[in-house]
Amino acid sequence: MLNKTKAAFEIRDYIREDLFPHFMCPGCGHGIAMRALLWAIHDLNIDKDKLAIVSGIGCSGRVGAYIDANTFHTTHGRPLTFATGLKLARPDLQVIVITGDGDCLAIGGNHLIHACRRNLDITCLMLNNETYGMTGGQVSPTTTRDRYTTTTPEGNYEPVFDACELAQGAGAGFVGREITLQTPSLKSLIQQGIAHPGFSFLEVISDCTEVYGRKNDLGESPQMVLSQKSEFRSDSYGMIADEVFQPRNVKTGVLHKSDRPEYAEAYQQRITDRVKK
Amino acid sequence: MSEIQIRFSGSGGQGLQLAAKILASALALEGRSISMSQSYEPTSRGGLSRSDLVVDSSAGYPLVTEIDYLIILDQLAVENSTGMIKSGAAVIVDNERVDAPPPGEHKTSTLPLVQTAREVGNIRAANVVSLGAIVGISNICAQKSLLQAIHDTVPSRFVDLNLEAFKRGYALVSANREEDPHLTAVS
Amino acid sequence: MSSVLNLQGNHACALAAIAAGCRFYAGYPITPSSEVAERMSLELPAVDGIFIQMEDEIASMGAVIGASLGGAKTMTATSGPGFSLKQEHLGYAAATEVPCVIINVMRGGPSTGMPTRPAQGDVMQARWGTHGDHPIIVLTPWSVEEVYEQTMRAFDLSEALRIPVVVLIDEVIGHLVESVDMARFKAVKPVERKWADSKKQGFQPYAITEDFVPPMPRPGDGYRTHTTGLTHAESGFPTQDPETGQRVISRLLDKLEHHNKLVESVEQTDCEDAEVVIVAFGITARAAQSAIALLQKAGIKAGLFRPITLWPFPDQSYASATRNARLVLVPEMNAGQLIVEIERYQKDGTSVVGLNRYDGEAIAPQQIVNKVKEVLQNA
């Protein structure tokens, strides 16, 4: 699919510059994730007119607006439901969901597992910054144990969700994880996820420097992403939810890939063709 | 044509909706207009169940208010119709399942509907036995239309059973008519 | 072959949707509306449509909006508890002006209530169930034939005005089977959405147009617009500017006002010189129609005012229909919801009286007759 003669990636070709300055805080990982996504889209030669970005609510949800495509900023936790309808009605569109850890795993958890189960050809990019940044830094399903948030004043005591294990268990055809610092690897992961015919769940380890980082003395953005680099590695074998790994030692890269039937194809074969016979 | 109100009642799972549906289909073949409604409990089996037909409605109201023909296949359905039965109506109750028919100024007959279904080979055919009885009493439609409606409505492997059930129900009325003057159309 | 069919209300709804051009249905099972979904799952594949049973009511409504954003005519069906869950996305559809049709086959409430029994308890939920000021159209058929007619009309209004339309059916009508002559629906031509076809550069997806309905950009056509449930300027992008916020919400609300003639539909029977006007919809209006015939026989000048379009409430037609009325009776299968709206238009010399039933049974014609006589005697 890669067009060798194509011009080099220039982010300005893919963003709505007239909306700048953007809303993201200095040091936020979401912007880098957006860059990696657009880079992947460029390399896959996807027509912007056929690109649909569907996002939920929260900091991750606002990212979509800066992308020069058909962008849909939907409701909290439910972008996958909109994306499901959109993709089924318009199989010609490349549908990419941008969501966050709270959006996708808490309020949208039910939609996530069923989207994985159906395996419809949608790419779901979950930007995990371990907190509800937009509402002031509350605890989320991925907040690391013992960390402070505005709703865990004594430190977080809840176990975390491992989104990738969840997605794989629920049936997603393609599952992967990457940190923002490894932007080329992240871009490559997204590229593979989009190209996979089926539901792709991609967890991006982002960082919320301004709210979460500050509250937990995690340092400025460079320190945060460098510590991510030591915790999240492609040569590792741990999972986020494995409490035995201290410090965390979590695997990145492509975590799961299967050729389960894609939903729309299965629908066509089982339903439409049979009815029309 | 003047309005006729019919109710099939009993407990859930007795096929009352199907009986009404077959009759509605037969009436449609004869160009009659119907309104069919139902009431049932959230359980698929047991509990009060009824299916109502208003044929050639004069006022345009689709629900029964004064029943002309009433089938009761279970005691638990008696109370629900009390107070809605037209004076002079024909009320048919099952001899096994109904001990105390609804009181009032109507013509009550007790027939072995469930027993007849058993003899036909399936207790669940009591609905269509009842249908035979209703048509036998009321002559609301031609037997031919009703038999056609059974063919159109029932899955093919059950057609023969239902045709037999209908005929037996119809015969119950003609066989008992001399002894039971109640088994006549409502005027 | 005869064009007359014995058709169930819920099935009529599904067939009408197909005839209106609906090609996407997402739903979740709930009594007493499930037959709509079941029928759609049978009918849609044959016309290259998509049926999907989603994981919950919220998801069904989300999928319906997503498919409509993609360009499909879409529908979902539910009942009271499910309708409550759909409200979040109903608000999104209203705010972003995405056409979609929502069928609500009402059952007893509150909460899980009486799933198999009829009620009319969602009058206010249909109007005000989602938060904020928003326009919405609610249609209330009273027969199986009218379920077909009004479901088709719901699609037409929704597509023409870019607005969610709710068809409020009660369990009696949803499950009622009636003989329907389909002949008159053969020639009906559905309304199609107004798609954007102007210049792409600087396109304003929510521009204030002459008819208050901005043409919709179709993904893939090159407009690359932004859609958001946040209060958005004409550009489609969020705004916090008070002046812009006031202007765009006003346009949204003015849209229905502007198209009032298209939206309003009422039926009046013998209201001209009626001393008693009964206001009712759905199965209750069928009872009221029988009741006015009985009342007229007894020498009482009675009429029926039936708001087929329940929301926006047809206030002017109502005022004209009740100008000579001494008594306005509002029978409804709830504890008194429509009457709250009616009372807003009450004038001197007319008393407005309710007749309410919420025991899971329909209101019978004789009940209405008795109530009218009782009120008149005590007047």
PDB file of N, CA, C and O in Angstrom, chain B residues 6-48:
ATOM      1  N   ILE B   6     -65.312 -11.317  19.730  1.00  0.00           N
ATOM      2  CA  ILE B   6     -64.964 -12.696  20.109  1.00  0.00           C
ATOM      3  C   ILE B   6     -63.742 -12.688  21.014  1.00  0.00           C
ATOM      4  O   ILE B   6     -62.801 -11.934  20.773  1.00  0.00           O
ATOM      5  N   ARG B   7     -63.762 -13.512  22.037  1.00  0.00           N
ATOM      6  CA  ARG B   7     -62.563 -13.631  22.889  1.00  0.00           C
ATOM      7  C   ARG B   7     -62.182 -15.099  23.106  1.00  0.00           C
ATOM      8  O   ARG B   7     -63.036 -15.927  23.424  1.00  0.00           O
ATOM      9  N   PHE B   8     -60.894 -15.374  22.900  1.00  0.00           N
ATOM     10  CA  PHE B   8     -60.322 -16.665  23.294  1.00  0.00           C
ATOM     11  C   PHE B   8     -59.523 -16.413  24.566  1.00  0.00           C
ATOM     12  O   PHE B   8     -58.626 -15.567  24.559  1.00  0.00           O
ATOM     13  N   SER B   9     -59.815 -17.126  25.646  1.00  0.00           N
ATOM     14  CA  SER B   9     -59.073 -16.845  26.877  1.00  0.00           C
ATOM     15  C   SER B   9     -58.682 -18.126  27.587  1.00  0.00           C
ATOM     16  O   SER B   9     -59.296 -19.179  27.408  1.00  0.00           O
ATOM     17  N   GLY B  10     -57.629 -18.029  28.356  1.00  0.00           N
ATOM     18  CA  GLY B  10     -57.134 -19.198  29.075  1.00  0.00           C
ATOM     19  C   GLY B  10     -55.814 -18.840  29.720  1.00  0.00           C
ATOM     20  O   GLY B  10     -55.636 -17.712  30.178  1.00  0.00           O
ATOM     21  N   SER B  11     -54.884 -19.790  29.713  1.00  0.00           N
ATOM     22  CA  SER B  11     -53.589 -19.479  30.295  1.00  0.00           C
ATOM     23  C   SER B  11     -52.523 -19.479  29.199  1.00  0.00           C
ATOM     24  O   SER B  11     -52.714 -20.045  28.123  1.00  0.00           O
ATOM     25  N   GLY B  12     -51.422 -18.798  29.478  1.00  0.00           N
ATOM     26  CA  GLY B  12     -50.358 -18.638  28.492  1.00  0.00           C
ATOM     27  C   GLY B  12     -49.845 -19.974  27.991  1.00  0.00           C
ATOM     28  O   GLY B  12     -49.672 -20.900  28.777  1.00  0.00           O
ATOM     29  N   GLY B  13     -49.622 -20.103  26.701  1.00  0.00           N
ATOM     30  CA  GLY B  13     -49.106 -21.338  26.125  1.00  0.00           C
ATOM     31  C   GLY B  13     -50.193 -22.198  25.520  1.00  0.00           C
ATOM     32  O   GLY B  13     -49.911 -23.225  24.915  1.00  0.00           O
ATOM     33  N   GLN B  14     -51.472 -21.788  25.665  1.00  0.00           N
ATOM     34  CA  GLN B  14     -52.571 -22.584  25.103  1.00  0.00           C
ATOM     35  C   GLN B  14     -52.849 -22.260  23.637  1.00  0.00           C
ATOM     36  O   GLN B  14     -53.762 -22.803  23.041  1.00  0.00           O
ATOM     37  N   GLY B  15     -52.070 -21.337  23.075  1.00  0.00           N
ATOM     38  CA  GLY B  15     -52.209 -21.061  21.641  1.00  0.00           C
ATOM     39  C   GLY B  15     -53.395 -20.176  21.288  1.00  0.00           C
ATOM     40  O   GLY B  15     -53.946 -20.258  20.189  1.00  0.00           O
ATOM     41  N   LEU B  16     -53.782 -19.336  22.233  1.00  0.00           N
ATOM     42  CA  LEU B  16     -54.976 -18.509  22.019  1.00  0.00           C
ATOM     43  C   LEU B  16     -54.747 -17.463  20.930  1.00  0.00           C
ATOM     44  O   LEU B  16     -55.644 -17.133  20.161  1.00  0.00           O
ATOM     45  N   GLN B  17     -53.514 -16.936  20.886  1.00  0.00           N
ATOM     46  CA  GLN B  17     -53.201 -15.935  19.858  1.00  0.00           C
ATOM     47  C   GLN B  17     -53.325 -16.564  18.471  1.00  0.00           C
ATOM     48  O   GLN B  17     -53.820 -15.946  17.532  1.00  0.00           O
ATOM     49  N   LEU B  18     -52.845 -17.818  18.386  1.00  0.00           N
ATOM     50  CA  LEU B  18     -52.877 -18.498  17.086  1.00  0.00           C
ATOM     51  C   LEU B  18     -54.318 -18.735  16.638  1.00  0.00           C
ATOM     52  O   LEU B  18     -54.651 -18.537  15.471  1.00  0.00           O
ATOM     53  N   ALA B  19     -55.173 -19.135  17.577  1.00  0.00           N
ATOM     54  CA  ALA B  19     -56.578 -19.375  17.231  1.00  0.00           C
ATOM     55  C   ALA B  19     -57.197 -18.110  16.647  1.00  0.00           C
ATOM     56  O   ALA B  19     -57.866 -18.138  15.605  1.00  0.00           O
ATOM     57  N   ALA B  20     -56.930 -16.983  17.310  1.00  0.00           N
ATOM     58  CA  ALA B  20     -57.485 -15.712  16.835  1.00  0.00           C
ATOM     59  C   ALA B  20     -56.886 -15.341  15.480  1.00  0.00           C
ATOM     60  O   ALA B  20     -57.577 -14.834  14.591  1.00  0.00           O
ATOM     61  N   LYS B  21     -55.612 -15.635  15.328  1.00  0.00           N
ATOM     62  CA  LYS B  21     -54.940 -15.284  14.080  1.00  0.00           C
ATOM     63  C   LYS B  21     -55.506 -16.077  12.899  1.00  0.00           C
ATOM     64  O   LYS B  21     -55.710 -15.531  11.815  1.00  0.00           O
ATOM     65  N   ILE B  22     -55.782 -17.355  13.145  1.00  0.00           N
ATOM     66  CA  ILE B  22     -56.360 -18.180  12.069  1.00  0.00           C
ATOM     67  C   ILE B  22     -57.739 -17.641  11.689  1.00  0.00           C
ATOM     68  O   ILE B  22     -58.060 -17.472  10.513  1.00  0.00           O
ATOM     69  N   LEU B  23     -58.522 -17.326  12.704  1.00  0.00           N
ATOM     70  CA  LEU B  23     -59.867 -16.817  12.421  1.00  0.00           C
ATOM     71  C   LEU B  23     -59.782 -15.478  11.670  1.00  0.00           C
ATOM     72  O   LEU B  23     -60.522 -15.241  10.710  1.00  0.00           O
ATOM     73  N   ALA B  24     -58.867 -14.617  12.103  1.00  0.00           N
ATOM     74  CA  ALA B  24     -58.699 -13.313  11.443  1.00  0.00           C
ATOM     75  C   ALA B  24     -58.315 -13.513   9.982  1.00  0.00           C
ATOM     76  O   ALA B  24     -58.800 -12.811   9.090  1.00  0.00           O
ATOM     77  N   SER B  25     -57.478 -14.500   9.757  1.00  0.00           N
ATOM     78  CA  SER B  25     -57.020 -14.774   8.399  1.00  0.00           C
ATOM     79  C   SER B  25     -58.173 -15.300   7.537  1.00  0.00           C
ATOM     80  O   SER B  25     -58.327 -14.921   6.371  1.00  0.00           O
ATOM     81  N   ALA B  26     -59.011 -16.161   8.129  1.00  0.00           N
ATOM     82  CA  ALA B  26     -60.182 -16.680   7.405  1.00  0.00           C
ATOM     83  C   ALA B  26     -61.141 -15.543   7.052  1.00  0.00           C
ATOM     84  O   ALA B  26     -61.670 -15.470   5.942  1.00  0.00           O
ATOM     85  N   LEU B  27     -61.336 -14.635   8.008  1.00  0.00           N
ATOM     86  CA  LEU B  27     -62.248 -13.514   7.772  1.00  0.00           C
ATOM     87  C   LEU B  27     -61.695 -12.593   6.689  1.00  0.00           C
ATOM     88  O   LEU B  27     -62.446 -12.040   5.873  1.00  0.00           O
ATOM     89  N   ALA B  28     -60.373 -12.429   6.684  1.00  0.00           N
ATOM     90  CA  ALA B  28     -59.745 -11.586   5.661  1.00  0.00           C
ATOM     91  C   ALA B  28     -59.999 -12.156   4.266  1.00  0.00           C
ATOM     92  O   ALA B  28     -60.227 -11.417   3.315  1.00  0.00           O
ATOM     93  N   LEU B  29     -59.978 -13.509   4.180  1.00  0.00           N
ATOM     94  CA  LEU B  29     -60.241 -14.145   2.886  1.00  0.00           C
ATOM     95  C   LEU B  29     -61.649 -13.804   2.383  1.00  0.00           C
ATOM     96  O   LEU B  29     -61.909 -13.804   1.193  1.00  0.00           O
ATOM     97  N   GLU B  30     -62.531 -13.529   3.328  1.00  0.00           N
ATOM     98  CA  GLU B  30     -63.909 -13.197   2.946  1.00  0.00           C
ATOM     99  C   GLU B  30     -64.120 -11.684   2.876  1.00  0.00           C
ATOM    100  O   GLU B  30     -65.245 -11.198   2.807  1.00  0.00           O
ATOM    101  N   GLY B  31     -63.029 -10.939   2.966  1.00  0.00           N
ATOM    102  CA  GLY B  31     -63.118  -9.480   2.824  1.00  0.00           C
ATOM    103  C   GLY B  31     -63.671  -8.764   4.048  1.00  0.00           C
ATOM    104  O   GLY B  31     -64.106  -7.621   3.957  1.00  0.00           O
ATOM    105  N   ARG B  32     -63.661  -9.443   5.193  1.00  0.00           N
ATOM    106  CA  ARG B  32     -64.176  -8.798   6.413  1.00  0.00           C
ATOM    107  C   ARG B  32     -63.048  -8.024   7.083  1.00  0.00           C
ATOM    108  O   ARG B  32     -61.881  -8.387   6.989  1.00  0.00           O
ATOM    109  N   SER B  33     -63.398  -6.981   7.793  1.00  0.00           N
ATOM    110  CA  SER B  33     -62.357  -6.227   8.492  1.00  0.00           C
ATOM    111  C   SER B  33     -62.306  -6.646   9.959  1.00  0.00           C
ATOM    112  O   SER B  33     -63.336  -6.910  10.578  1.00  0.00           O
ATOM    113  N   ILE B  34     -61.104  -6.733  10.480  1.00  0.00           N
ATOM    114  CA  ILE B  34     -60.942  -7.199  11.851  1.00  0.00           C
ATOM    115  C   ILE B  34     -60.015  -6.284  12.644  1.00  0.00           C
ATOM    116  O   ILE B  34     -59.196  -5.561  12.083  1.00  0.00           O
ATOM    117  N   SER B  35     -60.170  -6.333  13.950  1.00  0.00           N
ATOM    118  CA  SER B  35     -59.165  -5.780  14.858  1.00  0.00           C
ATOM    119  C   SER B  35     -58.857  -6.889  15.842  1.00  0.00           C
ATOM    120  O   SER B  35     -59.773  -7.457  16.450  1.00  0.00           O
ATOM    121  N   MET B  36     -57.589  -7.210  15.987  1.00  0.00           N
ATOM    122  CA  MET B  36     -57.220  -8.302  16.886  1.00  0.00           C
ATOM    123  C   MET B  36     -56.243  -7.765  17.930  1.00  0.00           C
ATOM    124  O   MET B  36     -55.273  -7.088  17.593  1.00  0.00           O
ATOM    125  N   SER B  37     -56.562  -8.036  19.178  1.00  0.00           N
ATOM    126  CA  SER B  37     -55.674  -7.563  20.238  1.00  0.00           C
ATOM    127  C   SER B  37     -55.416  -8.696  21.210  1.00  0.00           C
ATOM    128  O   SER B  37     -56.067  -9.736  21.167  1.00  0.00           O
ATOM    129  N   GLN B  38     -54.453  -8.486  22.077  1.00  0.00           N
ATOM    130  CA  GLN B  38     -54.059  -9.566  22.958  1.00  0.00           C
ATOM    131  C   GLN B  38     -53.637  -9.002  24.304  1.00  0.00           C
ATOM    132  O   GLN B  38     -53.306  -7.823  24.417  1.00  0.00           O
ATOM    133  N   SER B  39     -53.647  -9.873  25.268  1.00  0.00           N
ATOM    134  CA  SER B  39     -53.098  -9.492  26.556  1.00  0.00           C
ATOM    135  C   SER B  39     -52.442 -10.731  27.126  1.00  0.00           C
ATOM    136  O   SER B  39     -52.974 -11.825  27.034  1.00  0.00           O
ATOM    137  N   TYR B  40     -51.266 -10.553  27.644  1.00  0.00           N
ATOM    138  CA  TYR B  40     -50.554 -11.707  28.171  1.00  0.00           C
ATOM    139  C   TYR B  40     -49.631 -11.248  29.287  1.00  0.00           C
ATOM    140  O   TYR B  40     -49.369 -10.067  29.452  1.00  0.00           O
ATOM    141  N   GLU B  41     -49.139 -12.222  30.041  1.00  0.00           N
ATOM    142  CA  GLU B  41     -48.210 -11.917  31.125  1.00  0.00           C
ATOM    143  C   GLU B  41     -46.793 -11.999  30.562  1.00  0.00           C
ATOM    144  O   GLU B  41     -46.572 -12.575  29.515  1.00  0.00           O
ATOM    145  N   PRO B  42     -45.808 -11.429  31.299  1.00  0.00           N
ATOM    146  CA  PRO B  42     -44.438 -11.476  30.776  1.00  0.00           C
ATOM    147  C   PRO B  42     -43.873 -12.890  30.627  1.00  0.00           C
ATOM    148  O   PRO B  42     -42.914 -13.095  29.922  1.00  0.00           O
ATOM    149  N   THR B  43     -44.461 -13.881  31.269  1.00  0.00           N
ATOM    150  CA  THR B  43     -43.982 -15.250  31.115  1.00  0.00           C
ATOM    151  C   THR B  43     -44.532 -15.852  29.828  1.00  0.00           C
ATOM    152  O   THR B  43     -45.634 -15.521  29.408  1.00  0.00           O
ATOM    153  N   SER B  44     -43.758 -16.748  29.215  1.00  0.00           N
ATOM    154  CA  SER B  44     -44.215 -17.375  27.974  1.00  0.00           C
ATOM    155  C   SER B  44     -45.223 -18.487  28.241  1.00  0.00           C
ATOM    156  O   SER B  44     -45.982 -18.874  27.375  1.00  0.00           O
ATOM    157  N   ARG B  45     -45.187 -19.033  29.420  1.00  0.00           N
ATOM    158  CA  ARG B  45     -46.127 -20.117  29.769  1.00  0.00           C
ATOM    159  C   ARG B  45     -46.825 -19.760  31.075  1.00  0.00           C
ATOM    160  O   ARG B  45     -46.193 -19.286  32.018  1.00  0.00           O
ATOM    161  N   GLY B  46     -48.110 -20.036  31.124  1.00  0.00           N
ATOM    162  CA  GLY B  46     -48.878 -19.789  32.341  1.00  0.00           C
ATOM    163  C   GLY B  46     -49.304 -18.338  32.434  1.00  0.00           C
ATOM    164  O   GLY B  46     -48.882 -17.500  31.647  1.00  0.00           O
ATOM    165  N   GLY B  47     -50.152 -18.047  33.400  1.00  0.00           N
ATOM    166  CA  GLY B  47     -50.653 -16.686  33.553  1.00  0.00           C
ATOM    167  C   GLY B  47     -51.798 -16.438  32.598  1.00  0.00           C
ATOM    168  O   GLY B  47     -51.963 -17.125  31.593  1.00  0.00           O
ATOM    169  N   LEU B  48     -52.590 -15.409  32.909  1.00  0.00           N
ATOM    170  CA  LEU B  48     -53.746 -15.076  32.085  1.00  0.00           C
ATOM    171  C   LEU B  48     -53.307 -14.709  30.675  1.00  0.00           C
ATOM    172  O   LEU B  48     -52.374 -13.946  30.476  1.00  0.00           O
TER     173      LEU B  48
END
